[in-house]
Short mmCIF file of C-alpha atoms in Angstrom, two decimals:
data_model
loop_
_atom_site.label_atom_id
_atom_site.label_comp_id
_atom_site.label_asym_id
_atom_site.label_seq_id
_atom_site.Cartn_x
_atom_site.Cartn_y
_atom_site.Cartn_z
CA MET U 1050 -13.24 4.93 1.93
CA ASN U 1051 -15.52 6.84 -0.63
CA ILE U 1052 -16.67 4.40 -2.93
CA LEU U 1053 -15.44 6.86 -6.14
CA PRO U 1054 -12.08 5.49 -5.62
CA LEU U 1055 -9.56 8.60 -6.99
CA ALA U 1056 -8.39 11.20 -5.23
CA LEU U 1057 -7.71 14.78 -6.25
CA GLY U 1058 -4.69 17.21 -5.22
CA ILE U 1059 -4.36 20.70 -5.68
CA ASP U 1060 -1.60 22.79 -4.57
CA PHE U 1061 -1.61 26.62 -4.75
CA GLY U 1062 2.13 27.51 -4.21
CA THR U 1063 4.54 30.98 -5.33
CA SER U 1064 4.06 30.54 -8.87
CA GLY U 1065 1.48 28.61 -9.39
CA VAL U 1066 -1.01 25.90 -9.74
CA ARG U 1067 -0.43 22.72 -9.38
CA ALA U 1068 -3.10 19.19 -9.45
CA ALA U 1069 -2.38 15.41 -8.96
CA VAL U 1070 -5.11 12.17 -9.37
CA VAL U 1071 -3.53 9.24 -7.29
CA THR U 1072 -6.39 5.93 -6.78
CA PRO U 1073 -6.19 4.05 -3.26
CA GLN U 1074 -3.06 2.60 -3.98
CA ARG U 1075 -1.06 5.63 -4.06
CA HIS U 1076 -0.69 5.19 -7.66
CA LEU U 1077 -0.45 8.38 -9.92
CA CYS U 1078 -2.88 8.72 -12.79
CA TRP U 1079 -3.00 12.62 -13.49
CA GLN U 1080 -0.93 15.41 -13.26
CA TYR U 1081 -1.69 19.04 -14.21
CA ARG U 1082 0.44 22.42 -13.72
CA GLN U 1083 -0.47 26.30 -15.07
CA GLY U 1084 0.93 29.54 -13.68
CA TYR U 1085 -1.58 32.00 -13.12
CA PRO U 1086 -3.58 34.62 -15.38
CA ASP U 1087 -2.25 37.80 -15.43
CA LEU U 1088 -5.16 39.26 -12.84
CA PRO U 1089 -5.20 40.60 -9.40
CA ALA U 1090 -5.40 37.67 -6.81
CA PRO U 1091 -7.32 36.13 -5.53
CA ASP U 1092 -9.48 36.31 -9.18
CA ASN U 1093 -5.86 34.89 -10.36
CA TRP U 1094 -6.12 31.53 -7.71
CA ARG U 1095 -10.21 30.71 -9.15
CA GLN U 1096 -9.37 31.30 -11.90
CA ALA U 1097 -6.68 28.98 -11.92
CA LEU U 1098 -8.46 26.50 -10.19
CA PHE U 1099 -11.58 26.37 -12.58
CA ALA U 1100 -9.16 26.29 -15.35
CA LEU U 1101 -8.10 23.27 -13.46
CA MET U 1102 -11.07 21.41 -12.60
CA GLU U 1103 -12.03 22.08 -16.35
CA ALA U 1104 -8.85 20.10 -17.92
CA ILE U 1105 -9.31 17.26 -15.60
CA PRO U 1106 -10.04 14.52 -18.24
CA GLN U 1107 -14.31 13.49 -17.63
CA SER U 1108 -13.37 9.77 -17.55
CA VAL U 1109 -11.00 11.01 -14.00
CA ALA U 1110 -13.67 13.60 -12.72
CA GLN U 1111 -16.70 10.90 -12.41
CA GLN U 1112 -14.39 8.94 -10.63
CA LEU U 1113 -12.78 11.84 -7.90
CA GLY U 1114 -14.82 10.46 -4.44
CA ARG U 1115 -12.24 13.10 -2.55
CA ILE U 1116 -11.10 16.81 -3.36
CA ALA U 1117 -8.15 18.77 -1.09
CA ILE U 1118 -6.52 21.97 -1.83
CA ASP U 1119 -3.08 23.28 -0.19
CA GLY U 1120 -1.99 26.64 -0.39
CA THR U 1121 0.92 28.63 1.07
CA SER U 1122 1.35 29.70 4.77
CA ALA U 1123 -0.32 33.03 6.84
CA THR U 1124 -1.51 34.16 3.07
CA VAL U 1125 -5.12 35.58 3.66
CA LEU U 1126 -7.63 36.96 3.00
CA LEU U 1127 -10.49 39.21 4.48
CA CYS U 1128 -14.32 38.68 3.80
CA ASP U 1129 -18.18 39.33 3.84
CA ARG U 1130 -20.65 36.88 4.30
CA ALA U 1131 -20.67 36.01 0.78
CA GLY U 1132 -16.93 35.31 0.74
CA ALA U 1133 -16.20 37.83 -1.64
CA PRO U 1134 -12.75 39.58 -0.44
CA LEU U 1135 -12.87 43.01 0.73
CA THR U 1136 -8.97 43.83 0.38
CA PRO U 1137 -6.29 42.01 -1.33
CA PRO U 1138 -4.76 39.18 0.41
CA LEU U 1139 -2.14 39.11 2.33
CA LEU U 1140 0.64 36.37 1.10
CA TYR U 1141 2.66 34.56 2.88
CA ASN U 1142 5.88 36.90 2.67
CA GLN U 1143 4.31 40.25 3.85
CA ALA U 1144 4.38 42.09 7.21
CA CYS U 1145 1.91 43.67 9.30
CA GLN U 1146 5.33 45.35 11.16
CA ALA U 1147 2.38 48.20 12.82
CA ALA U 1148 0.86 45.49 14.65
CA LEU U 1149 3.54 43.42 15.58
CA ALA U 1150 3.38 44.60 19.34
CA THR U 1151 -0.39 44.25 19.79
CA VAL U 1152 0.62 40.50 18.74
CA LYS U 1153 2.84 40.34 21.42
CA ALA U 1154 1.02 41.54 23.76
CA LEU U 1155 -1.61 39.49 23.23
CA ALA U 1156 -0.04 35.63 22.63
CA PRO U 1157 2.76 33.95 23.90
CA ALA U 1158 6.49 34.52 23.25
CA HIS U 1159 6.94 31.01 21.90
CA SER U 1160 3.16 31.51 19.68
CA PRO U 1161 4.13 30.49 15.92
CA ALA U 1162 1.12 33.60 15.29
CA ALA U 1163 4.49 35.93 17.38
CA SER U 1164 5.66 37.10 13.96
CA ALA U 1165 4.64 40.43 11.37
CA THR U 1166 4.30 37.67 8.98
CA SER U 1167 1.82 35.45 10.82
CA SER U 1168 -1.61 35.27 9.98
CA LEU U 1169 -2.89 37.05 13.66
CA ALA U 1170 -0.41 40.10 12.75
CA LYS U 1171 -2.58 40.24 9.07
CA LEU U 1172 -6.07 40.17 10.77
CA ILE U 1173 -5.08 42.79 13.23
CA GLY U 1174 -3.34 45.02 11.02
CA TRP U 1175 -6.69 44.62 9.12
CA HIS U 1176 -8.88 45.91 12.68
CA GLN U 1177 -6.57 48.93 12.88
CA THR U 1178 -6.55 49.83 9.22
CA LEU U 1179 -9.24 49.01 7.22
CA PRO U 1180 -12.17 52.17 6.66
CA PRO U 1181 -15.47 51.81 9.52
CA HIS U 1182 -17.62 50.82 6.77
CA LEU U 1183 -15.08 47.72 5.40
CA TRP U 1184 -14.72 46.28 8.49
CA GLN U 1185 -18.53 46.15 9.69
CA GLN U 1186 -18.78 44.31 6.61
CA ALA U 1187 -15.90 41.44 7.29
CA THR U 1188 -17.11 38.33 8.06
CA TYR U 1189 -14.89 35.48 7.98
CA LEU U 1190 -10.65 35.81 7.45
CA LEU U 1191 -9.77 33.25 5.45
CA HIS U 1192 -6.17 31.25 4.60
CA GLN U 1193 -5.69 30.85 0.66
CA ALA U 1194 -6.47 27.14 1.21
CA ASP U 1195 -9.63 28.11 2.91
CA TRP U 1196 -10.81 30.66 0.22
CA LEU U 1197 -10.01 28.53 -2.28
CA GLY U 1198 -11.73 25.33 -0.32
CA ALA U 1199 -15.20 26.70 -0.59
CA GLN U 1200 -15.17 27.91 -3.43
CA LEU U 1201 -16.10 24.12 -4.63
CA HIS U 1202 -17.79 23.15 -1.43
CA GLY U 1203 -19.78 26.41 -0.64
CA GLN U 1204 -18.91 26.74 2.95
CA TRP U 1205 -17.10 29.43 4.40
CA GLY U 1206 -15.65 30.28 7.52
CA LEU U 1207 -13.89 26.33 8.05
CA SER U 1208 -10.46 26.20 8.10
CA ASP U 1209 -8.08 23.18 8.63
CA TYR U 1210 -5.19 23.36 12.43
CA HIS U 1211 -2.41 23.39 9.86
CA ASN U 1212 -3.46 26.89 8.25
CA SER U 1213 -4.08 27.52 11.70
CA LEU U 1214 -1.24 27.78 13.62
CA LYS U 1215 -0.23 31.06 13.15
CA LEU U 1216 -3.53 32.46 14.01
CA GLY U 1217 -3.04 31.56 17.47
CA TYR U 1218 -4.98 28.57 17.10
CA ASP U 1219 -3.54 25.72 19.70
CA VAL U 1220 -2.57 22.31 18.15
CA GLY U 1221 -1.44 21.18 21.49
CA LEU U 1222 -5.50 20.91 23.13
CA LEU U 1223 -7.06 21.66 19.65
CA ARG U 1224 -8.86 25.11 20.53
CA TYR U 1225 -8.60 28.81 19.86
CA PRO U 1226 -6.36 29.91 23.43
CA ASP U 1227 -8.59 32.13 26.03
CA TRP U 1228 -6.45 34.96 24.60
CA MET U 1229 -8.04 35.11 21.72
CA LEU U 1230 -11.23 35.62 22.57
CA ASN U 1231 -13.97 38.05 23.54
CA GLN U 1232 -10.96 40.05 21.22
CA PRO U 1233 -13.12 43.13 18.54
CA TRP U 1234 -11.77 40.70 15.60
CA SER U 1235 -12.83 37.17 17.47
CA ARG U 1236 -15.87 36.96 15.58
CA LEU U 1237 -13.75 36.63 12.15
CA LEU U 1238 -12.01 33.87 13.45
CA PRO U 1239 -12.74 30.53 11.57
CA GLN U 1240 -14.28 27.35 13.28
CA VAL U 1241 -11.30 24.97 12.29
CA VAL U 1242 -10.91 21.25 11.78
CA PRO U 1243 -8.45 18.63 11.23
CA PRO U 1244 -6.87 18.52 8.20
CA GLY U 1245 -8.35 15.84 5.46
CA GLU U 1246 -11.56 16.05 7.54
CA VAL U 1247 -15.17 15.42 4.95
CA VAL U 1248 -16.20 19.51 4.69
CA GLY U 1249 -18.94 18.76 2.33
CA ARG U 1250 -19.31 17.88 -1.15
CA VAL U 1251 -19.04 20.19 -3.88
CA THR U 1252 -21.78 21.98 -4.78
CA ALA U 1253 -24.65 20.73 -7.50
CA ALA U 1254 -23.05 23.80 -9.33
CA ILE U 1255 -19.71 22.64 -9.71
CA ALA U 1256 -20.60 19.03 -9.82
CA GLN U 1257 -22.81 19.82 -13.29
CA GLN U 1258 -20.08 22.54 -14.73
CA PHE U 1259 -16.69 19.99 -14.25
CA GLY U 1260 -18.56 16.76 -14.72
CA LEU U 1261 -18.08 15.50 -10.96
CA SER U 1262 -20.08 13.10 -8.77
CA PRO U 1263 -22.90 14.90 -6.64
CA GLN U 1264 -21.05 12.08 -4.17
CA CYS U 1265 -17.64 14.04 -4.64
CA GLN U 1266 -16.30 15.11 -1.09
CA VAL U 1267 -14.09 18.32 0.04
CA VAL U 1268 -11.78 18.06 3.13
CA ALA U 1269 -10.13 19.81 4.76
CA GLY U 1270 -6.97 21.37 3.70
CA THR U 1271 -3.41 22.19 4.43
CA THR U 1272 -0.37 24.25 3.81
CA ASP U 1273 1.79 23.75 1.14
CA SER U 1274 5.08 22.73 3.12
CA ILE U 1275 2.71 19.90 5.02
CA ALA U 1276 1.46 18.80 1.54
CA ALA U 1277 5.20 18.40 0.26
CA PHE U 1278 6.25 16.48 3.71
CA LEU U 1279 3.25 13.59 2.73
CA ALA U 1280 4.44 13.69 -0.82
CA SER U 1281 8.10 12.87 0.26
CA GLY U 1282 7.94 10.04 1.63
CA ALA U 1283 9.43 10.94 4.86
CA SER U 1284 7.39 8.27 8.04
CA ALA U 1285 9.74 7.82 10.67
CA PRO U 1286 11.11 10.78 13.72
CA GLY U 1287 14.11 11.84 12.75
CA ASP U 1288 13.56 12.03 8.63
CA GLY U 1289 13.57 15.66 7.48
CA VAL U 1290 11.76 16.92 4.38
CA THR U 1291 13.47 20.27 2.99
CA SER U 1292 11.56 22.12 0.35
CA LEU U 1293 13.62 24.26 -2.17
CA GLY U 1294 10.83 25.92 -3.91
CA SER U 1295 10.43 29.67 -4.52
CA THR U 1296 11.25 29.67 -0.85
CA LEU U 1297 13.34 27.33 1.82
CA VAL U 1298 11.07 25.47 3.89
CA ILE U 1299 12.41 22.68 6.30
CA LYS U 1300 10.22 20.19 8.05
CA LEU U 1301 11.52 17.35 10.89
CA LEU U 1302 9.23 14.96 12.18
CA SER U 1303 9.61 14.41 16.09
CA THR U 1304 8.85 13.05 18.65
CA HIS U 1305 8.90 16.15 21.28
CA ARG U 1306 7.29 19.57 19.84
CA VAL U 1307 8.73 22.82 19.51
CA ASP U 1308 8.20 25.86 19.26
CA ALA U 1309 10.55 28.93 19.82
CA ALA U 1310 8.80 31.91 17.76
CA GLU U 1311 12.75 34.49 18.40
CA TYR U 1312 13.72 31.72 15.43
CA GLY U 1313 10.82 31.59 13.50
CA ILE U 1314 10.93 27.49 14.94
CA TYR U 1315 7.00 26.00 15.10
CA SER U 1316 5.83 22.59 14.88
CA HIS U 1317 2.73 21.50 13.31
CA ARG U 1318 0.40 18.18 14.53
CA PHE U 1319 1.28 15.29 12.64
CA GLY U 1320 -1.04 12.16 13.83
CA GLU U 1321 0.74 11.24 17.18
CA HIS U 1322 4.43 13.31 15.84
CA TRP U 1323 5.16 17.18 15.26
CA LEU U 1324 6.35 18.46 12.25
CA VAL U 1325 9.43 20.68 13.59
CA GLY U 1326 10.87 23.60 11.27
CA GLY U 1327 10.30 26.87 9.83
CA ALA U 1328 10.32 28.81 6.09
CA SER U 1329 12.96 30.50 5.01
CA ASN U 1330 12.71 33.80 2.63
CA SER U 1331 15.28 33.02 1.27
CA GLY U 1332 15.62 30.09 -2.23
CA GLY U 1333 14.69 29.29 -5.91
CA ALA U 1334 13.66 33.00 -6.16
CA VAL U 1335 16.84 34.48 -5.36
CA LEU U 1336 18.00 32.51 -7.94
CA GLU U 1337 15.43 33.41 -10.58
CA ALA U 1338 15.43 36.82 -9.94
CA PHE U 1339 19.54 36.82 -11.50
CA PHE U 1340 19.25 33.34 -13.67
CA GLU U 1341 16.96 32.63 -16.05
CA ARG U 1342 15.94 28.89 -15.80
CA ALA U 1343 17.88 27.30 -18.59
CA ALA U 1344 20.78 29.78 -17.41
CA LEU U 1345 20.82 27.97 -13.83
CA VAL U 1346 20.43 24.64 -15.12
CA THR U 1347 23.78 24.71 -17.35
CA LEU U 1348 25.58 26.79 -14.94
CA SER U 1349 25.20 24.29 -12.17
CA GLN U 1350 26.32 21.74 -14.73
CA ARG U 1351 29.92 23.23 -14.95
CA LEU U 1352 30.18 23.76 -10.82
CA ASP U 1353 32.67 21.45 -8.70
CA PRO U 1354 31.32 21.04 -5.34
CA ALA U 1355 34.26 19.94 -4.15
CA THR U 1356 35.67 23.50 -4.35
CA PRO U 1357 33.25 25.75 -2.69
CA PRO U 1358 33.78 29.55 -3.79
CA ASP U 1359 35.06 32.36 -0.17
CA LEU U 1360 31.84 33.85 -0.25
CA ASN U 1361 30.01 34.21 2.16
CA TYR U 1362 25.96 35.03 1.02
CA TYR U 1363 22.61 35.34 2.41
CA PRO U 1364 20.73 35.12 -0.82
CA LEU U 1365 17.22 36.92 0.38
CA VAL U 1366 15.76 39.26 -2.94
CA ARG U 1367 14.75 41.52 0.31
CA PRO U 1368 15.03 42.68 3.57
CA GLY U 1369 13.20 40.37 5.99
CA GLU U 1370 14.07 37.32 6.91
CA ARG U 1371 11.73 34.31 8.76
CA PHE U 1372 13.97 31.34 9.78
CA PRO U 1373 16.56 30.30 10.90
CA VAL U 1374 16.95 34.47 11.95
CA ASN U 1375 13.17 36.03 12.67
CA ASP U 1376 14.45 39.90 11.58
CA PRO U 1377 11.74 41.83 9.18
CA ASP U 1378 14.61 44.19 8.88
CA LEU U 1379 17.66 41.52 7.74
CA ALA U 1380 18.87 42.80 4.95
CA PRO U 1381 20.36 40.64 1.84
CA ARG U 1382 23.76 39.47 1.69
CA LEU U 1383 24.97 39.33 -1.75
CA SER U 1384 28.46 40.91 -2.47
CA PRO U 1385 31.28 40.94 -2.97
CA ARG U 1386 29.48 39.33 -6.93
CA PRO U 1387 32.62 38.22 -8.88
CA THR U 1388 32.42 38.84 -12.75
CA ASN U 1389 32.13 35.33 -13.08
CA ASP U 1390 28.52 33.64 -13.18
CA GLU U 1391 29.04 30.06 -12.39
CA THR U 1392 30.83 31.48 -9.37
CA PHE U 1393 27.89 33.77 -8.53
CA LEU U 1394 26.05 31.04 -8.79
CA HIS U 1395 28.14 28.72 -6.72
CA GLY U 1396 27.98 31.48 -3.57
CA LEU U 1397 23.91 31.25 -3.79
CA LEU U 1398 23.47 27.72 -3.15
CA LEU U 1399 26.51 27.85 -0.70
CA GLY U 1400 24.26 30.47 1.06
CA ILE U 1401 21.26 28.82 0.58
CA SER U 1402 22.44 25.63 1.84
CA ARG U 1403 24.08 26.85 5.25
CA ILE U 1404 20.79 28.41 6.11
CA GLU U 1405 19.21 24.91 5.50
CA GLN U 1406 22.55 23.34 7.55
CA ARG U 1407 21.90 26.34 10.01
CA GLY U 1408 18.06 25.26 10.64
CA TYR U 1409 18.63 21.55 11.18
CA ASP U 1410 21.52 22.69 13.49
CA LEU U 1411 19.08 24.79 15.37
CA LEU U 1412 15.84 22.44 15.23
CA ALA U 1413 18.72 19.31 17.52
CA GLN U 1414 19.79 22.17 20.06
CA ARG U 1415 15.94 23.10 20.30
CA GLY U 1416 15.31 19.42 21.08
CA ALA U 1417 14.05 18.09 18.30
CA SER U 1418 14.30 14.20 17.14
CA PRO U 1419 17.79 13.95 15.73
CA LEU U 1420 17.72 14.00 12.26
CA ARG U 1421 18.82 10.74 10.46
CA GLN U 1422 18.08 11.82 6.30
CA ILE U 1423 16.82 14.59 4.26
CA TYR U 1424 14.61 14.23 1.32
CA THR U 1425 14.56 17.01 -0.79
CA ALA U 1426 11.09 18.26 -2.26
CA GLY U 1427 10.53 21.14 -4.90
CA GLY U 1428 11.53 22.77 -7.86
CA GLY U 1429 15.71 22.45 -6.83
CA ALA U 1430 14.84 18.79 -6.14
CA ALA U 1431 16.62 18.26 -9.93
CA ASN U 1432 19.74 20.13 -9.03
CA GLU U 1433 21.64 17.05 -8.86
CA THR U 1434 25.11 19.80 -8.63
CA TRP U 1435 22.70 21.96 -4.99
CA ARG U 1436 22.50 18.22 -3.55
CA GLN U 1437 25.73 17.28 -3.64
CA ILE U 1438 26.92 20.90 -1.89
CA ARG U 1439 23.98 20.46 0.45
CA ALA U 1440 25.65 16.95 1.39
CA GLY U 1441 29.42 18.54 1.66
CA LEU U 1442 27.39 20.75 4.11
CA MET U 1443 24.65 17.89 6.14
CA PRO U 1444 25.95 14.64 8.40
CA VAL U 1445 23.30 12.80 7.29
CA PRO U 1446 22.45 11.08 4.03
CA ILE U 1447 20.22 13.10 1.01
CA LYS U 1448 17.89 11.53 -1.11
CA ASN U 1449 15.23 13.37 -3.03
CA ALA U 1450 11.16 12.81 -2.48
CA ALA U 1451 9.50 10.22 -3.33
CA SER U 1452 7.11 12.73 -5.48
CA VAL U 1453 8.22 16.65 -5.15
CA GLU U 1454 5.19 17.73 -5.70
CA ALA U 1455 2.73 19.12 -3.19
CA ALA U 1456 -0.08 18.41 -4.74
CA VAL U 1457 0.40 14.51 -4.59
CA GLY U 1458 0.93 14.66 -0.82
CA SER U 1459 -2.57 16.38 -0.96
CA ALA U 1460 -3.90 14.08 -3.14
CA TYR U 1461 -2.93 11.55 -0.22
CA LEU U 1462 -4.72 14.14 2.06
CA ALA U 1463 -7.68 13.53 0.53
CA LEU U 1464 -7.40 9.90 0.75
CA GLY U 1465 -6.98 9.93 4.52
CA LEU U 1466 -2.97 9.03 4.91
CA LEU U 1467 -2.26 11.69 7.38
#
């Protein structure tokens, strides 16, 4: 354990940045949250990171020994040798459909990289479409957490095996598979290390700018959904975590690895076990497309979870789904729309809950450890009506996570608690 006692976890989610500082005993001693500034990505990420660092009280900053950052899975940037982005980043839910045929010709059918939204598809898409002068400048393919971590430690070209899963990295053998080597884009692949492994100390400039100890270390990061799992309190095979954020993500701790790209199922290495799951494009973003947050709270309290409406929605903001249906063209199903807003909201909540149910059922069918309980993370965890709707569909207890903040999970990762 570093002699500096505190750990900082930083979560870069869809809607903003959150931070948490914890002690080695997991006591939370500082929190922060802020939306992204009105700038194009990734400039808004960097500005949000530095604003967060500036906000840390000096009494806390001086005691920080470790920092970990999580980011959205398969959000990637193409950078030059100095880490400067050559194009706007491609986000987790952006598909490179034109690259999919090439990806499928290279990657095994079960690979998490065999998807139009994977990091690999985006890398190949850039190779296929980028002007030659820009491609020649390209030096690193970096995930969101990789790029942000390098803002602090100054070492480009490093990633972790959680973020790199959808790039094609083999988390069983802990190396890039042979089919990824000697490709025209292979030189851009980051060096991959275990999540939580110390990458290096903060740069002298960062330490001086934000009042950190020069001994403060940055560790390799993770994805936002795995950070949420770490924060939840889940600990045994059969424990599932549902993150009800802008999107719906489920993770199940399993003794068995399950990979089924045709359903959007993939497994992360997690200590001696596996985190099996998938990420749907449905979730809170659909709710907020129709209702203000205050209205969601008020309307939810009026619903009777015991009397579901006769509506069969598949709530999506736009066409395209990743899990439990892997179909980039899947159309949203949001009709008929009742004139009553309460009934419409009930239908949306029920539709998202059915996607969750279908997801866990699919994991069981594919051989994952039997589900024994569900912890709920993300902003939707505060909605008790939604929990009751979900409980009516699921055969196991549903409880709120010990912490619903992925930033807390990243802080635990910084402490070495993976």
